[in-house]
Coordinates of C-alpha atoms in Angstrom, one line a residue:
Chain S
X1 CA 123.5 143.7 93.8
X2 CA 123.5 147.4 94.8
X3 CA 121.0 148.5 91.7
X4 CA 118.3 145.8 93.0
X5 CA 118.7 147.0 96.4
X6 CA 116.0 150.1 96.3
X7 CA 113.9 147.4 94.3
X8 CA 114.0 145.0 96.4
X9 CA 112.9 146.9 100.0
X10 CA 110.4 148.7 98.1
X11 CA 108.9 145.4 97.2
X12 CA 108.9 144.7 100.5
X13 CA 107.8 147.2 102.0
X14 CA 105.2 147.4 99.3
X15 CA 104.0 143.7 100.5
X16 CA 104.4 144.6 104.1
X17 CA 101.7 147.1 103.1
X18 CA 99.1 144.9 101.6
X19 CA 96.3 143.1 103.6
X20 CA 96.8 140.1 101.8
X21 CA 100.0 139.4 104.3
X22 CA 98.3 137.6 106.7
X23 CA 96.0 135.5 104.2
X24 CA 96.9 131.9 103.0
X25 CA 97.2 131.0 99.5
X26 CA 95.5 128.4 98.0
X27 CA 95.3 126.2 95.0
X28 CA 91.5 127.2 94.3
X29 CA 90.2 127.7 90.8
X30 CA 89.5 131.5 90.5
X31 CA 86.1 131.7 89.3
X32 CA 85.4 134.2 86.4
X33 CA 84.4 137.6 87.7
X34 CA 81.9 139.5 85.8
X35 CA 81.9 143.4 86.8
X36 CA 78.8 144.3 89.0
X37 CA 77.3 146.1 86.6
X38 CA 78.4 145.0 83.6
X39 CA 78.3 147.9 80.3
X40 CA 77.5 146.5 77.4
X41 CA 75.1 147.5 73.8
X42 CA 72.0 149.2 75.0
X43 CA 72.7 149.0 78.8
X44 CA 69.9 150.9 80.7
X45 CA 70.0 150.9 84.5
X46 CA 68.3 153.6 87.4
X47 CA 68.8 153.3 90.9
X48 CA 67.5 156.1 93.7
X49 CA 71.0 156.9 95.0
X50 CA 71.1 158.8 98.3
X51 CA 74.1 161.0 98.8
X52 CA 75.9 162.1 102.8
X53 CA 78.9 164.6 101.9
X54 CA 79.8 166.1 105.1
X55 CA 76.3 165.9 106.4
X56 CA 74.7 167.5 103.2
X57 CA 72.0 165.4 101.7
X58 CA 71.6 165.1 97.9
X59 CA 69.0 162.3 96.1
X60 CA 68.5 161.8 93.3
X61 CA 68.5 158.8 90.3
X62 CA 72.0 157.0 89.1
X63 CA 71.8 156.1 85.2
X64 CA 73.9 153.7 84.0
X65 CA 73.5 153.8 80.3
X66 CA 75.5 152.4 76.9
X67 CA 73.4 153.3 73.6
X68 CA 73.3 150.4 71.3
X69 CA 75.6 151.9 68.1
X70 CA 78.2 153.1 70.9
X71 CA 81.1 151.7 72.4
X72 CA 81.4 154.2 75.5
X73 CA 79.0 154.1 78.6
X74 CA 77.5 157.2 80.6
X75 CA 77.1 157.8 84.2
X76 CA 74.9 160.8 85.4
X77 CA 73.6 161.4 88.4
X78 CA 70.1 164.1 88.3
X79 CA 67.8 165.2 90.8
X80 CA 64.5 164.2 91.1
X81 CA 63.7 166.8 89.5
X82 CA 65.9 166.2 86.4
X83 CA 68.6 168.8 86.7
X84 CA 71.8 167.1 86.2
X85 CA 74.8 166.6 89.0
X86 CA 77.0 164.9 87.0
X87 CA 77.8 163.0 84.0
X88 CA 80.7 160.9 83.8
X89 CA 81.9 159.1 80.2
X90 CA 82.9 155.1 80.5
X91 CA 85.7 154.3 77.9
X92 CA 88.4 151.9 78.1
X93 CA 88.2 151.2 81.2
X94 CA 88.5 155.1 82.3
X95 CA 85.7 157.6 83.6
X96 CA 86.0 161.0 82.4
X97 CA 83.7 164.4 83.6
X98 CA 82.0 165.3 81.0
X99 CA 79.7 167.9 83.3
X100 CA 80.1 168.1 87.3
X101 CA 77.4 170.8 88.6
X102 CA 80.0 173.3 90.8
X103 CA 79.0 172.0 94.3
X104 CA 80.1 168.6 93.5
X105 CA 83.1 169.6 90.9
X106 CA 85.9 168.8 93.9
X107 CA 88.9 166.7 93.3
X108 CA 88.4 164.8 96.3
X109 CA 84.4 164.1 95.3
X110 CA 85.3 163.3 92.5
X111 CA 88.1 160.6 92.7
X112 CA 86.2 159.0 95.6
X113 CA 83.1 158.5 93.3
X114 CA 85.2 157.5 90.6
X115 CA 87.0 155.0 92.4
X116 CA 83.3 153.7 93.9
X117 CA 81.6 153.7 90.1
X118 CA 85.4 151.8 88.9
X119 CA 84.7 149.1 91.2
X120 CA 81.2 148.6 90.4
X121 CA 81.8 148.9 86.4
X122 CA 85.4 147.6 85.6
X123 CA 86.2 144.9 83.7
X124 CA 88.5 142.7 85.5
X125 CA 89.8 140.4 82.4
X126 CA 91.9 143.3 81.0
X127 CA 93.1 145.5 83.7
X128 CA 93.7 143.3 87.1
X129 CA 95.0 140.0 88.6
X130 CA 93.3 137.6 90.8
X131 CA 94.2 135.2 93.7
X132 CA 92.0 133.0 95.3
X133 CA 92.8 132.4 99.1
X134 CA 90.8 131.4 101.9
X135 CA 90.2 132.6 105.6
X136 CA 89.3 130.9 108.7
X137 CA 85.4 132.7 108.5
X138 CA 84.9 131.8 105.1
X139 CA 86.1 132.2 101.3
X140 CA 87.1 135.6 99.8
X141 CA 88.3 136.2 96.2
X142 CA 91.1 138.9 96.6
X143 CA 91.4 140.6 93.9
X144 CA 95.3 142.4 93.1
X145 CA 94.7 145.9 91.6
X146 CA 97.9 146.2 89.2
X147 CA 98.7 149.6 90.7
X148 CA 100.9 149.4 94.0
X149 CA 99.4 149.7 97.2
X150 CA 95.6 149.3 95.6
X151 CA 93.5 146.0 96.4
X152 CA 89.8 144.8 96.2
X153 CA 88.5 141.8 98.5
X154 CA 85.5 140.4 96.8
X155 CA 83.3 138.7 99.5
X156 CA 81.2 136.2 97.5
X157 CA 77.7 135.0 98.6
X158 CA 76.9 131.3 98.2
X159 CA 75.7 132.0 94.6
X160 CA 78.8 133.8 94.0
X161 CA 78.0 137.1 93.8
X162 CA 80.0 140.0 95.8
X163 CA 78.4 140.6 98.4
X164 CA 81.3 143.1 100.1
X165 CA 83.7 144.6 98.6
X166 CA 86.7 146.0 100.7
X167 CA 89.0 148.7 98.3
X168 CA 92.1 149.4 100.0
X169 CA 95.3 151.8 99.4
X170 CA 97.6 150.6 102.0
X171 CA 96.6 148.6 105.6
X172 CA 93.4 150.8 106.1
X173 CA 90.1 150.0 103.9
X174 CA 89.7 153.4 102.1
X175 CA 86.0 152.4 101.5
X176 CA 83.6 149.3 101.8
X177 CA 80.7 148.4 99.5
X178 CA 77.6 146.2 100.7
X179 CA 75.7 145.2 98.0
X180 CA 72.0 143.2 98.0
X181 CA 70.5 141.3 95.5
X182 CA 67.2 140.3 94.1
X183 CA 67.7 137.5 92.1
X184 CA 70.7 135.4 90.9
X185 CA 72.7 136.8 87.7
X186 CA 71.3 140.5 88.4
X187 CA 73.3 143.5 89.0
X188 CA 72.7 144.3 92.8
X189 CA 69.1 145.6 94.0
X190 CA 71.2 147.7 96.7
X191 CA 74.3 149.4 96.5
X192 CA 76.0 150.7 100.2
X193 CA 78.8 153.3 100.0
X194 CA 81.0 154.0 102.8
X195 CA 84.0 156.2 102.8
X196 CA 86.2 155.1 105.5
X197 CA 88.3 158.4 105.5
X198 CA 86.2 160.9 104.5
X199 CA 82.4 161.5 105.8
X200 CA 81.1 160.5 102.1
X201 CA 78.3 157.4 102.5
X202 CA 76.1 156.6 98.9
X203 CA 73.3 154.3 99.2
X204 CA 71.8 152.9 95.5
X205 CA 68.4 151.1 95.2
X206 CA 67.7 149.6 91.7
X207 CA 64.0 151.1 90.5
X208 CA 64.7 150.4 86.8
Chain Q
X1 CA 11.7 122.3 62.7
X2 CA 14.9 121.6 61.5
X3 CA 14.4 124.5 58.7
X4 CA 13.7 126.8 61.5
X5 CA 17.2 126.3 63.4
X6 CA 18.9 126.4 60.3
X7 CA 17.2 129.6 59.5
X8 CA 17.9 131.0 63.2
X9 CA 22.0 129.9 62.6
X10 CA 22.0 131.3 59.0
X11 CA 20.1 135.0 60.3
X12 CA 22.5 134.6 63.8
X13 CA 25.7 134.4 61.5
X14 CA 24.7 136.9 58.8
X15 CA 24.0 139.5 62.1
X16 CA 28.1 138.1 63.4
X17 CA 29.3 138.8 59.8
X18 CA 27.5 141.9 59.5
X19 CA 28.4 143.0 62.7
X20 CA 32.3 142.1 62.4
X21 CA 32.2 143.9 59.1
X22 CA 30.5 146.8 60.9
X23 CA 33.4 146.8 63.2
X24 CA 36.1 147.0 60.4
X25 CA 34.4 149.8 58.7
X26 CA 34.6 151.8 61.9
X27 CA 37.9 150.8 62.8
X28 CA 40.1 153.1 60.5
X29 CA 37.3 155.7 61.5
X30 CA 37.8 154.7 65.2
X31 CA 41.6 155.0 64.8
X32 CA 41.5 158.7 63.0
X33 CA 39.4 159.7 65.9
X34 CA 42.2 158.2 68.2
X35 CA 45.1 159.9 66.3
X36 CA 43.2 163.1 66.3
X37 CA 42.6 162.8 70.1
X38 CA 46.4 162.0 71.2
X39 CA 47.8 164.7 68.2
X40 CA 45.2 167.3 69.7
X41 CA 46.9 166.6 73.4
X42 CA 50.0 166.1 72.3
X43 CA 51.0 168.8 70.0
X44 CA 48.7 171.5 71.5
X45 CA 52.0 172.8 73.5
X46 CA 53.8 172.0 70.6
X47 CA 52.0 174.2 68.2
X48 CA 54.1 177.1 66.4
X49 CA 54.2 180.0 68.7
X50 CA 54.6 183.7 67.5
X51 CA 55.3 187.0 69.7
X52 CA 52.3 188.8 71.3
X53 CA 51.1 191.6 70.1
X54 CA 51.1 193.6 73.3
X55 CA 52.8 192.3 75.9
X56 CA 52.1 194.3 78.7
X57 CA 48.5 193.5 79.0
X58 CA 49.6 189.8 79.1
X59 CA 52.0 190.7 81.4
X60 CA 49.6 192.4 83.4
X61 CA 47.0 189.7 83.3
X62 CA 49.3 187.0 84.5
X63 CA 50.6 189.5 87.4
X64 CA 47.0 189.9 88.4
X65 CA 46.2 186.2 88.0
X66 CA 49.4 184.9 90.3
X67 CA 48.8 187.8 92.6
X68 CA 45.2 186.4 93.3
X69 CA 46.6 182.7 93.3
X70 CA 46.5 182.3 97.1
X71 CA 47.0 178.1 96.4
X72 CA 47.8 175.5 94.2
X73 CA 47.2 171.9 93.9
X74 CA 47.9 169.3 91.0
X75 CA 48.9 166.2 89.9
X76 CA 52.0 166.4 87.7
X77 CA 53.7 164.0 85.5
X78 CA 57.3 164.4 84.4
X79 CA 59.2 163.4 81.8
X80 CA 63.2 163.6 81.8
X81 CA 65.0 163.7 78.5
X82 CA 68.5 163.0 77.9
X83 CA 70.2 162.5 74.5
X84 CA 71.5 159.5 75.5
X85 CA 69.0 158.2 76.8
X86 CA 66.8 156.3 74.3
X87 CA 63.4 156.4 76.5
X88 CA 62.8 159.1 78.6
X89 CA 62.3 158.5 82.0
X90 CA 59.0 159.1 83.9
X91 CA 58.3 160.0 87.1
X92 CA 54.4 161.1 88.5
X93 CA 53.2 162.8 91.8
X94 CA 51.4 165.5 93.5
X95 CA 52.0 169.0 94.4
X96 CA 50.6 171.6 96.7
X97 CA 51.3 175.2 97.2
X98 CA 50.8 178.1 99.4
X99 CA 51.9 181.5 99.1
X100 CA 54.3 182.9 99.5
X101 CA 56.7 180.3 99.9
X102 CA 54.9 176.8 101.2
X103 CA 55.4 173.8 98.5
X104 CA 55.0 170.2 98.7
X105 CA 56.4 168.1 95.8
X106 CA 55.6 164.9 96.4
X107 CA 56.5 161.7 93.9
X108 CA 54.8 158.7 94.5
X109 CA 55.8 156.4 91.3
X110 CA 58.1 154.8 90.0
X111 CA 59.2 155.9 93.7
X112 CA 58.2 157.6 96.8
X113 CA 60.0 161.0 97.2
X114 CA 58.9 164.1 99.0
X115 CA 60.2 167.6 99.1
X116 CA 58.6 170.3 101.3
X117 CA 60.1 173.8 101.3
X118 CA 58.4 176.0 104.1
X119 CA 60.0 179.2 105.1
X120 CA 63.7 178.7 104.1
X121 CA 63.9 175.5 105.4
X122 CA 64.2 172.2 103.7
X123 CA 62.7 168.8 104.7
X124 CA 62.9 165.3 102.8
X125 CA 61.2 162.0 103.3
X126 CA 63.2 159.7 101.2
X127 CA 61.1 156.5 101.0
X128 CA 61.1 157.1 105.4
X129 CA 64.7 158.8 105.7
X130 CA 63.7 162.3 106.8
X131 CA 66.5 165.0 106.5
X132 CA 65.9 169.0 107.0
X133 CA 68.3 171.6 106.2
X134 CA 68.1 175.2 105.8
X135 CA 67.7 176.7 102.0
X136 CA 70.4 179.0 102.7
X137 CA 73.1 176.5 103.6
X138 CA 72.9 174.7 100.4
X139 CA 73.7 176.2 97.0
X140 CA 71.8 173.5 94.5
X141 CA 68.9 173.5 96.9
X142 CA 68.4 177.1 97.1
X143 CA 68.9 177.3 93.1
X144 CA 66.7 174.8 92.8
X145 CA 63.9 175.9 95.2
X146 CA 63.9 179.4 93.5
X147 CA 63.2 177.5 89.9
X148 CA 60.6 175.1 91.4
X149 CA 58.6 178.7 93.1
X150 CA 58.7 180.4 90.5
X151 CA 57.7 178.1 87.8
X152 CA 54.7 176.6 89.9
X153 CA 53.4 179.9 91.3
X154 CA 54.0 181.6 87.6
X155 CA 55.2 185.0 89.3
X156 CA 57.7 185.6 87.0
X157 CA 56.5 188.8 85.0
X158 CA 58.1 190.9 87.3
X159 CA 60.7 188.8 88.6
X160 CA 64.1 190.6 88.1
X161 CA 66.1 187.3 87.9
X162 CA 65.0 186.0 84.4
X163 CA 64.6 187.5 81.0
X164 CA 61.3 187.4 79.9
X165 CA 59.9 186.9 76.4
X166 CA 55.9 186.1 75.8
X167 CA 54.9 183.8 72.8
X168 CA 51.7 182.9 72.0
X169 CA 49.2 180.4 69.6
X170 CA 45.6 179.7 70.0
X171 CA 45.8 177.8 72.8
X172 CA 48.7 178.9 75.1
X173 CA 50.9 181.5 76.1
X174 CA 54.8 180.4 76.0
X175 CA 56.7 182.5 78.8
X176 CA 60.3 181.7 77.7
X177 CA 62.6 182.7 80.9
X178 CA 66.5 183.6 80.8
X179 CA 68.3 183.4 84.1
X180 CA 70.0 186.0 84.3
X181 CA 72.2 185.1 87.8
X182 CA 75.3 182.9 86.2
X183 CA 74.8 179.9 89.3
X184 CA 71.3 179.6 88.0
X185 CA 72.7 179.8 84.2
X186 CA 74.6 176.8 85.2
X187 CA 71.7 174.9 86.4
X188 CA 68.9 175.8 84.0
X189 CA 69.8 177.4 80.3
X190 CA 65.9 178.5 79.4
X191 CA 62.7 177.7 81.3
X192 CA 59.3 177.7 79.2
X193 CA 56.4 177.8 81.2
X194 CA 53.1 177.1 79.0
X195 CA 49.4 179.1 80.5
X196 CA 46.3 177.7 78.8
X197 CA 44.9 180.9 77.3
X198 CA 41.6 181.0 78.6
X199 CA 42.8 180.2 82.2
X200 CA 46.1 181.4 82.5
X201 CA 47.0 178.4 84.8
X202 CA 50.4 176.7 83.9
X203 CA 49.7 173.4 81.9
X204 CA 53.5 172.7 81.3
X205 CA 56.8 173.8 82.5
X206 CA 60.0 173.0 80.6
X207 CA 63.3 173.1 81.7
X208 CA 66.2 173.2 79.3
X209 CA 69.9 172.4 80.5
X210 CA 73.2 173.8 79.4
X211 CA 73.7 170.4 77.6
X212 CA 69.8 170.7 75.9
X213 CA 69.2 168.0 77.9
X214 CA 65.2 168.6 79.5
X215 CA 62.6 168.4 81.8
X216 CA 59.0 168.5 81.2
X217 CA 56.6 168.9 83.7
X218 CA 52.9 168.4 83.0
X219 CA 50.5 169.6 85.3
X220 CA 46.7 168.3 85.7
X221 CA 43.7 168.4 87.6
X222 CA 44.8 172.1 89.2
X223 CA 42.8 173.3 91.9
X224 CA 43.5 176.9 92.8
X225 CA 42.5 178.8 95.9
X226 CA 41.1 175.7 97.9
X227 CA 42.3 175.9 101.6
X228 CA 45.5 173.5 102.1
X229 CA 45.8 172.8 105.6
X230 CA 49.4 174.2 107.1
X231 CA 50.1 170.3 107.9
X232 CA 50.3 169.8 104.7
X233 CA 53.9 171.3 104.5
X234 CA 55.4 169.6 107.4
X235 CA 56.5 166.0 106.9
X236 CA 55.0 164.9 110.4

């Protein structure tokens, strides 16, 4: 009994952690969750982002981009006038820096963006579990990262898009996405950014 | 009367057959002209380029012609290419200048955008978001502004930042230009700027990444020297 001991109050400590304690279960089919901006053969999408770090302003365009013959995606992020920021490489579920101009090569930039461009691009099938509860202002798809102490709410729109998403690491929201849309079964029109710990706010608006 | 309609049918479709058959003779003639016209525009810049004879008399001439470049106005259309991108992506706008340090950069499709650098400082209209900062306060910016300055106003001959080598064919002169400072080198790996010969105004600029990666900037419809109101580098 001793051994399960540490197990057992870290699961429950782990549990008394989550946001999901004070949310009711249900017995709801989970509807299948496509990634908001699904990679795939010859993906090819620009947005204007708009970048707040600590009150400096950079703009600029957001490429998402998978060539046809490859099975790896790109993220870059370039001025207007075409100098690149960053590039970030999609594979297996995993970003890697490929090229971070110097002003933006920071740990803490950089995981906060990664974990923003994760929860737009990854692929939920493979790497996460869902649960389907309700609450008493309307119906959320919660959405159980695998790691400990890491959860997604999915706030669906009637035509069951996202339309916020809540990512957490513990009680606290560490940031919140609003996203737009133009038309049903499109990736969003408008992306919304918010760091909730760190002054770090994107905003995304879909040109191509 | 019957004979005569017949007649005016028979002489009305000869002239249609003869005139279609006009128009496929000149076709393949009206597409070489075409080809011609888009290969004489397009690959002008593109043209083999060797090293000038005397270089200081170039360099002199385009130190005398940016020295008497008070303004400059011009519609510019850019093209960014990344290798993995399939299609490059296009952006077109407007820019004015004033010495010695007054620009306007202003995109207007596939979205509105506008820069203005006047006196160190910094302002942006993002499609109605306006921000203002100081050049000095912000590394990229101040990298950035430097590259934009020098490759509009083309005073670079004497510029101690860049490494300067002069090319030349019949129609342009190719300033290639090596940044020298190592925050630049990380930014920009070569600039070319490309002055029509006759002129010596800049037709192209082409900025080349540490990755090969590019931008090309082609300018048109340059007006030099005409009055630009100061207004014109505020946002208000």
């Amino acid at each position: 009994m001793n051994r399960f001991l540490p197990a057992l109050l870290l699961l429950i400590s782990v549990y008394s952690c989550s946001p999901l304690v004070n949310m009711q279960k249900t017995n709801r089919v989970v509807p299948a969750l496509a990634p908001v901006i699904p990679f795939g053969p010859d993906t090819r999408i620009i947005y204007r982002a708009s970048i707040n770090i600590s009150d400096k302003q950079l703009s600029g365009l957001f490429i998402f981009r998978q060539a046809p013959d490859h099975d790896f995606g790109y993220v870059s992020f370039i001025s207007e006038l075409g100098i690149e920021f960053l590039r970030l490489r999609l594979q297996d579920g995993e970003l890697h820096t490929e090229y971070a101009m110097e002003a933006l090569n920071r740990k803490i930039i950089l995981n906060a963006l990664g974990n923003f461009l994760l929860v737009l691009l990854d692929d939920f099938d493979s790497s996460h579990t869902s649960v389907y509860k309700q609450k008493s202002d309307g119906a959320w798809i919660v959405v159980e990262k695998q790691a400990l102490l890491q959860w997604e709410f999915w706030s669906m729109n009637e035509k069951n898009n996202p339309e916020t998403i809540s990512y957490y690491k513990g009680k606290k929201p560490s940031f919140i996405l609003h996203l737009q849309y133009k038309k049903k079964g499109e990736v969003p029109h408008i992306i919304v950014f918010n760091h909730q710990r760190l002054p770090f706010h994107i905003t995304l608006k879909k040109i191509q | 009367m019957k004979n005569l309609k017949n007649e005016i049918l028979k002489k009305k479709n000869t002239a249609f057959k003869s005139q279609s058959r006009t128009h496929y003779h000149l076709f393949p003639v009206f597409c070489a002209v075409l080809l011609l016209m888009v290969q004489s525009v397009f690959s002008q810049a593109n043209e083999s380029f060797s090293p000038v004879n005397n270089s200081s008399v170039i360099n002199n001439k385009v130190a005398q012609n940016s020295a008497d470049m008070q303004t400059l106005q011009a519609d510019f259309v850019q093209e960014k290419h990344m290798d993995f991108l399939q299609m490059d992506i296009i952006s077109k706008g407007k820019f004015w200048f004033r010495k010695e340090n007054q620009l306007r950069w202003q995109y207007t499709n596939p979205y509105a955008y506008t820069i203005v650098i006047n006196n160190g400082k910094i302002s942006i209209d993002d499609e109605g978001r306006e921000s203002e900062f100081n050049v000095d306060g912000n590394k990229i910016f101040e990298q950035v502004n430097n590259i934009i300055v020098t490759a509009v106003s083309g005073n670079i001959m004497d510029d101690n930042q860049y490494k300067t080598t002069v090319l030349e064919n019949d129609n342009f002169y190719k300033i290639i230009l090596n940044p020298k400072n190592s925050d630049v080198q990380q930014v920009i790996k070569e600039m070319q700027l490309f002055l029509g010969k006759s002129t010596l105004q800049i037709e192209q600029v082409k900025m080349i990444e540490p990755t090969d990666d590019y931008t090309l900037i082609s300018f048109k419809n340059q007006i030099i020297n005409e009055p630009i109101s100061a207004g014109t580098f505020t946002l208000d």
